[in-house]
Amino acid sequence: MSPSELLTPITIGSCRIPNRLLAAPMAGISDLPFRTILKSYGAGITFSEMISTEAFVRGHEKTRGILQRSEGEIPFGIQIFGGNPVAMAETARRLEAEGLCDLIDVNLGCPVKKVMRSGAGAALMLDRERLFRVVEGVVQAVSLPVTAKLRACRTSDDMMGLDLIPDLFSLGVKAVTVHARCVSWSFSRPPEWRWIEEATSLGRPLIGNGGIFTPEDAVKMVIKTRCDGIMIARGYLGNPWIFRDIQRFIETGAWEPVPLEERFDTMKAHLRLSLQVFGERQGIFRMRKHIAWYVKGLPLNSEFRRRINELHDSSELFREMDRYFERLKKKSLKSEME
Ligand SMILES: Cc1cc2nc3c(=O)[nH]c(=O)nc-3n(C[C@H](O)[C@H](O)[C@H](O)COP(=O)(O)O)c2cc1C
């Protein structure tokens, strides 16, 4: 695929995605308010935070909350994780029966110890027999398209993740996302995009993931790997306009950093959604990390962040944002005049 094709639709099973810019599932982050913002800036598809199928079948309230989608959020993918084939298949069946999503993604790459101890996430890469039962069970339980997201390998000496790709497609998975890191690597280590390139010869559609922070990165990944779509994760934190920037870069060869006013308007719109969905206390709490990401790199941001973290009243929060915005505007006017 060429970079300009990133802006063309892709069909995964019965799910038509209007472009090939996917917004990754991120636990604690890709919740309904933030996904609404990501979608408004042009993400082709959004994914829920990963949900525990064990908790879902037990009827856990919190898990249910994760599954709400916003009105314009079409298509919407729900990512499930678990090591129990029965709970995985049953969850997929109920998700489809309740019409909660357009696509189901199976998490095969989560390296978190607690998740792996339960036989889920990246642990499934080490237990092929169980992995096949899980994936086959989910695929057979639904007519919705099922996709899988995995890390390329366990350690750089094996290619356990990549080796699984042909089998996943044979089992009926309709697309695979490869996060180009080993299970044992931390996020600070740069991904190895050549593994995505290798993966494209093992099965398609193949979505590349890892290390996209700018429109230039997006284009470079496609040129290097020839993948069929890209998935952005940390690159959208405090930077939801990355989807629009990529589009502009591909269409015109240039893109501009988001204007300060729009940055603040988006942060406030996000806060409003967070309050609506989670209420005053939770809504403020969940926004704190997002606010810190929105103001990353701006002058005087540490003082602003400190004040925000002390506030428990949303109207004060909005006032503090306006005050900070005015300070930044004055500062940039002053430096323009100097
Ligand atoms: C805080 C955090 C939460 C994440 N949650 C999930 C998750 O729920 N499901 C998943 O498949 N990957 C999850 N990931 C991994 C990302 O989706 C993505 O694969 C990874 O960050 C690499 O992409 P990046 O380099 O563009 O960030 C998470 C990553 C982070 C940093």
Coordinates of C-alpha atoms and ligand atoms in Angstrom, one line a residue:
M1 CA 0.0 0.0 0.0
S2 CA 1.2 3.5 -0.7
P3 CA 0.8 6.3 1.9
S4 CA -2.1 8.0 0.1
E5 CA -4.1 4.8 0.4
L6 CA -4.1 5.4 4.2
L7 CA -7.0 7.8 3.4
T8 CA -9.0 5.1 1.5
P9 CA -11.6 2.7 3.0
I10 CA -10.7 -0.8 4.1
T11 CA -13.1 -3.6 4.6
I12 CA -12.5 -6.1 7.4
G13 CA -15.1 -8.8 7.1
S14 CA -18.5 -7.0 7.2
C15 CA -17.0 -3.9 8.7
R16 CA -16.2 -1.0 6.4
I17 CA -13.7 1.5 7.8
P18 CA -13.7 4.8 6.0
N19 CA -9.9 5.2 6.3
R20 CA -6.9 3.2 7.4
L21 CA -6.0 5.3 10.5
L22 CA -7.0 3.2 13.5
A23 CA -7.2 4.5 17.1
A24 CA -5.7 1.8 19.4
P25 CA -7.4 0.3 22.4
M26 CA -5.8 1.7 25.5
A27 CA -6.8 0.7 29.0
G28 CA -7.7 3.6 31.2
I29 CA -7.5 6.0 28.2
S30 CA -9.7 5.0 25.2
D31 CA -12.9 5.7 27.0
L32 CA -16.1 7.1 25.5
P33 CA -15.3 10.8 26.0
F34 CA -11.8 10.5 24.5
R35 CA -13.0 8.3 21.7
T36 CA -15.6 10.8 20.8
I37 CA -12.8 13.4 20.4
L38 CA -10.6 11.0 18.4
K39 CA -13.4 10.2 16.1
S40 CA -14.2 13.9 15.5
Y41 CA -10.6 14.4 14.3
G42 CA -10.8 11.6 11.7
A43 CA -9.9 8.2 13.4
G44 CA -11.3 5.6 10.9
I45 CA -12.2 3.2 13.8
T46 CA -12.0 3.5 17.6
F47 CA -11.5 0.7 20.0
S48 CA -12.8 0.3 23.6
E49 CA -10.3 -0.3 26.4
M50 CA -9.7 -4.0 26.7
I51 CA -12.4 -5.8 28.7
S52 CA -12.0 -8.8 30.8
T53 CA -14.3 -11.6 29.6
E54 CA -14.2 -13.3 33.0
A55 CA -15.6 -10.0 34.5
F56 CA -18.1 -9.6 31.7
V57 CA -19.7 -13.0 32.0
R58 CA -20.0 -12.4 35.8
G59 CA -22.0 -9.2 34.9
H60 CA -19.4 -6.9 36.4
E61 CA -20.9 -3.3 36.3
K62 CA -17.6 -1.5 35.5
T63 CA -17.0 -3.7 32.5
R64 CA -20.4 -2.9 31.1
G65 CA -19.6 0.9 31.5
I66 CA -16.6 0.5 29.2
L67 CA -18.8 -0.8 26.4
Q68 CA -21.0 2.2 25.7
R69 CA -20.3 3.9 22.4
S70 CA -21.1 7.5 21.3
E71 CA -23.7 8.2 18.7
G72 CA -21.3 8.9 15.8
E73 CA -18.9 6.1 16.7
I74 CA -19.3 3.9 13.7
P75 CA -17.6 1.6 13.2
F76 CA -16.6 0.7 16.8
G77 CA -14.4 -2.2 17.9
I78 CA -14.5 -3.8 21.3
Q79 CA -11.3 -5.5 22.5
I80 CA -11.6 -8.6 24.7
F81 CA -9.1 -10.4 26.8
G82 CA -9.1 -13.7 28.7
G83 CA -7.6 -17.1 28.9
N84 CA -10.8 -19.1 29.2
P85 CA -12.2 -20.1 25.8
V86 CA -15.8 -20.5 27.1
A87 CA -15.9 -17.0 28.7
M88 CA -14.3 -15.5 25.6
A89 CA -16.8 -17.1 23.2
E90 CA -19.7 -16.3 25.5
T91 CA -18.7 -12.6 25.8
A92 CA -18.3 -12.3 22.0
R93 CA -21.8 -13.9 21.5
R94 CA -23.4 -11.4 23.9
L95 CA -21.6 -8.4 22.5
E96 CA -23.0 -9.3 19.1
A97 CA -26.5 -10.1 20.4
E98 CA -26.7 -6.8 22.2
G99 CA -25.4 -4.9 19.1
L100 CA -22.6 -3.3 21.1
C101 CA -19.9 -3.2 18.3
D102 CA -19.1 -3.7 14.7
L103 CA -15.9 -5.7 15.2
I104 CA -14.3 -7.8 18.0
D105 CA -10.6 -7.7 18.6
V106 CA -8.8 -10.4 20.7
N107 CA -5.9 -9.2 22.8
L108 CA -2.9 -11.5 22.4
G109 CA -0.2 -9.0 23.3
C110 CA -0.8 -7.6 26.8
P111 CA 2.4 -8.1 28.8
V112 CA 0.9 -7.0 32.2
K113 CA 1.9 -9.7 34.7
K114 CA -1.6 -9.9 36.3
V115 CA -3.2 -10.5 32.9
M116 CA -0.6 -13.0 31.8
R117 CA -0.9 -15.0 35.1
S118 CA -4.6 -15.6 34.2
G119 CA -3.4 -17.2 30.9
A120 CA -4.6 -14.1 28.9
G121 CA -2.9 -11.5 26.7
A122 CA 0.6 -12.3 25.6
A123 CA 0.5 -15.6 27.7
L124 CA -1.7 -17.0 24.9
M125 CA 1.3 -16.7 22.5
L126 CA 3.1 -19.3 24.6
D127 CA 0.2 -21.7 24.8
R128 CA -0.8 -22.5 21.2
E129 CA -3.4 -25.1 22.0
R130 CA -5.3 -22.7 24.3
L131 CA -4.8 -19.8 21.9
F132 CA -6.4 -21.8 19.0
R133 CA -9.3 -22.8 21.2
V134 CA -9.9 -19.2 22.3
V135 CA -9.7 -17.7 18.8
E136 CA -11.7 -20.5 17.1
G137 CA -14.3 -20.2 19.8
V138 CA -14.7 -16.5 19.4
V139 CA -14.8 -16.7 15.6
Q140 CA -17.4 -19.4 15.6
A141 CA -19.6 -17.6 18.2
V142 CA -20.2 -14.5 16.1
S143 CA -20.8 -13.4 12.5
L144 CA -19.1 -10.1 13.3
P145 CA -15.5 -9.8 12.1
V146 CA -12.9 -10.9 14.6
T147 CA -9.4 -9.4 14.6
A148 CA -6.3 -10.1 16.7
K149 CA -3.7 -7.7 18.1
L150 CA -0.3 -9.1 19.2
R151 CA 3.3 -8.3 19.8
A152 CA 5.8 -9.5 17.2
C153 CA 7.6 -11.8 19.5
R154 CA 8.2 -12.9 23.1
T155 CA 12.0 -12.1 23.0
S156 CA 14.0 -10.9 20.0
D157 CA 15.3 -14.5 19.7
D158 CA 12.0 -16.0 18.8
M159 CA 9.2 -14.8 16.4
M160 CA 6.4 -16.4 18.3
G161 CA 3.9 -13.6 17.5
L162 CA 4.7 -13.5 13.8
D163 CA 4.7 -17.3 13.6
L164 CA 1.1 -17.3 14.7
I165 CA -0.2 -15.1 11.9
P166 CA -1.0 -17.7 9.2
D167 CA -2.8 -19.9 11.7
L168 CA -4.8 -16.9 13.0
F169 CA -6.1 -16.2 9.4
S170 CA -6.8 -19.9 8.9
L171 CA -8.9 -19.9 12.1
G172 CA -11.1 -17.1 10.5
V173 CA -9.5 -13.9 11.9
K174 CA -10.1 -11.1 9.4
A175 CA -7.2 -8.8 10.2
V176 CA -4.1 -8.8 12.5
T177 CA -2.4 -5.9 14.2
V178 CA 1.3 -6.3 14.9
H179 CA 2.8 -4.1 17.7
A180 CA 6.4 -4.2 16.6
R181 CA 7.9 -4.8 20.0
C182 CA 8.8 -7.9 22.0
V183 CA 6.6 -8.9 25.0
S184 CA 9.6 -8.3 27.2
W185 CA 10.3 -4.8 25.9
S186 CA 9.3 -1.6 27.6
F187 CA 7.7 1.2 25.7
S188 CA 10.9 3.3 25.9
R189 CA 12.6 0.9 23.4
P190 CA 12.0 1.9 19.8
P191 CA 9.8 -0.6 17.8
E192 CA 11.3 -2.7 15.0
W193 CA 9.2 -1.9 12.0
R194 CA 10.9 -4.6 9.9
W195 CA 8.8 -7.1 11.9
I196 CA 5.7 -5.5 10.5
E197 CA 7.2 -5.7 7.0
E198 CA 7.8 -9.5 7.6
A199 CA 4.3 -9.9 8.9
T200 CA 2.7 -8.5 5.7
S201 CA 4.0 -11.6 3.9
L202 CA 2.4 -13.9 6.4
G203 CA -1.2 -12.7 6.2
R204 CA -3.3 -9.6 5.2
P205 CA -4.9 -7.2 6.0
L206 CA -2.0 -6.4 8.3
I207 CA -2.1 -3.3 10.5
G208 CA 1.1 -1.8 11.8
N209 CA 1.5 -0.4 15.3
G210 CA 4.3 1.1 17.4
G211 CA 6.0 4.4 17.5
I212 CA 3.8 6.7 15.4
F213 CA 3.9 10.2 16.9
T214 CA 3.8 12.5 13.8
P215 CA 2.4 12.4 10.3
E216 CA 5.9 11.8 9.0
D217 CA 6.1 8.7 11.1
A218 CA 2.8 7.4 9.7
V219 CA 4.0 7.8 6.1
K220 CA 7.4 6.3 6.9
M221 CA 5.8 3.2 8.5
V222 CA 3.7 2.6 5.3
I223 CA 6.7 3.1 3.0
K224 CA 8.9 0.8 5.1
T225 CA 6.4 -2.0 5.8
R226 CA 3.7 -1.8 3.1
C227 CA 1.2 -2.5 5.8
D228 CA -2.5 -2.2 5.0
G229 CA -3.3 0.3 7.8
I230 CA -1.8 1.9 10.8
M231 CA -2.8 2.0 14.5
I232 CA -1.9 4.9 16.6
A233 CA -1.7 4.7 20.4
R234 CA 0.5 7.0 22.6
G235 CA 0.8 9.3 19.6
Y236 CA -2.8 10.4 20.2
L237 CA -2.4 11.3 23.9
G238 CA -3.0 15.0 24.2
N239 CA -2.8 15.0 20.4
P240 CA -6.1 13.7 19.0
W241 CA -5.7 15.9 15.9
I242 CA -2.9 13.6 14.8
F243 CA -5.5 11.9 12.6
R244 CA -6.3 15.2 10.8
D245 CA -2.6 16.1 10.6
I246 CA -1.9 12.8 8.9
Q247 CA -4.7 13.4 6.4
R248 CA -3.4 17.0 5.7
F249 CA 0.1 15.8 5.3
I250 CA -0.8 13.2 2.8
E251 CA -3.1 15.5 0.9
T252 CA -0.9 18.6 0.8
G253 CA 2.6 17.5 1.9
A254 CA 2.5 19.8 4.9
W255 CA 0.8 20.1 8.3
E256 CA 0.7 22.7 11.0
P257 CA 0.8 22.3 14.8
V258 CA -2.7 22.8 16.2
P259 CA -3.5 26.4 17.1
L260 CA -3.4 27.2 20.8
E261 CA -7.1 28.2 20.8
E262 CA -8.2 24.9 19.3
R263 CA -6.0 23.0 21.7
F264 CA -7.8 24.6 24.6
D265 CA -11.3 24.3 23.0
T266 CA -10.7 20.6 22.6
M267 CA -9.4 20.1 26.1
K268 CA -12.6 21.9 27.4
A269 CA -14.9 19.8 25.1
H270 CA -13.2 16.7 26.4
L271 CA -13.7 17.8 30.0
R272 CA -17.4 18.5 29.3
L273 CA -17.8 15.0 27.9
S274 CA -15.9 13.4 30.8
L275 CA -18.2 15.2 33.3
Q276 CA -21.3 14.1 31.3
V277 CA -20.3 10.5 31.2
F278 CA -18.6 9.9 34.5
G279 CA -20.1 12.7 36.7
E280 CA -18.2 15.4 38.6
R281 CA -15.8 13.4 40.8
Q282 CA -14.8 10.6 38.4
G283 CA -15.0 13.0 35.4
I284 CA -12.4 15.3 36.9
F285 CA -10.3 12.5 38.1
R286 CA -10.1 10.8 34.7
M287 CA -9.3 14.1 33.0
R288 CA -6.2 15.0 35.0
K289 CA -3.8 12.9 33.0
H290 CA -5.4 14.0 29.7
I291 CA -5.0 17.7 30.7
A292 CA -1.3 17.1 31.5
W293 CA -0.9 15.5 28.0
Y294 CA -2.8 18.4 26.3
V295 CA -0.4 21.0 27.8
K296 CA 2.8 19.0 27.3
G297 CA 5.5 21.2 26.0
L298 CA 3.7 24.5 26.6
P299 CA 5.3 27.2 28.6
L300 CA 4.4 27.6 32.3
N301 CA 2.7 24.2 32.2
S302 CA 4.0 22.7 35.5
E303 CA 2.3 25.4 37.6
F304 CA -0.9 24.9 35.7
R305 CA -0.8 21.2 36.2
R306 CA -0.1 21.5 39.9
R307 CA -3.2 23.8 40.2
I308 CA -5.4 21.5 38.2
N309 CA -4.5 18.6 40.4
E310 CA -5.7 20.4 43.5
L311 CA -9.1 21.3 42.1
H312 CA -12.3 19.3 42.7
D313 CA -14.9 21.6 41.2
S314 CA -15.4 21.6 37.4
S315 CA -16.3 25.3 37.1
E316 CA -13.0 26.2 38.8
L317 CA -11.2 23.8 36.4
F318 CA -12.7 25.6 33.4
R319 CA -11.8 29.0 34.9
E320 CA -8.2 27.8 35.5
M321 CA -8.0 26.6 31.9
D322 CA -9.2 30.0 30.7
R323 CA -6.7 31.8 32.9
Y324 CA -3.8 29.7 31.6
F325 CA -4.9 30.2 28.0
E326 CA -5.0 34.0 28.6
R327 CA -1.5 33.9 30.1
L328 CA -0.1 32.0 27.2
K329 CA -1.8 34.3 24.7
K330 CA -0.3 37.4 26.4
K331 CA 3.1 35.7 26.5
S332 CA 3.1 35.0 22.8
L333 CA 1.9 38.5 22.0
K334 CA 4.7 39.9 24.1
S335 CA 7.3 37.8 22.4
E336 CA 5.9 38.8 19.0
M337 CA 6.3 42.5 19.9
E338 CA 9.9 42.1 21.2
Ligands
LIG1 C1 -1.4 3.0 29.0 C2 -1.5 2.0 27.9 C3 -2.6 1.2 27.8 C4 -2.7 0.3 26.8 N1 -3.8 -0.5 26.8 C5 -4.0 -1.4 25.8 C6 -5.1 -2.3 25.7 O1 -6.1 -2.1 26.4 N2 -5.2 -3.2 24.7 C7 -4.1 -3.3 23.8 O2 -4.2 -4.2 22.9 N3 -3.0 -2.6 23.9 C8 -2.9 -1.6 24.8 N4 -1.8 -0.8 24.9 C9 -0.8 -0.9 23.8 C10 -1.1 0.0 22.7 O3 -2.4 -0.2 22.1 C11 -0.1 0.0 21.6 O4 0.0 -1.3 21.1 C12 1.3 0.4 22.1 O5 1.2 1.5 22.9 C13 2.3 0.6 21.0 O6 1.9 1.7 20.1 P1 2.6 3.1 20.3 O7 4.1 3.0 20.2 O8 2.0 3.9 19.1 O9 2.1 3.7 21.6 C14 -1.7 0.1 25.9 C15 -0.6 0.9 26.0 C16 -0.4 1.9 26.9 C17 0.8 2.7 27.0

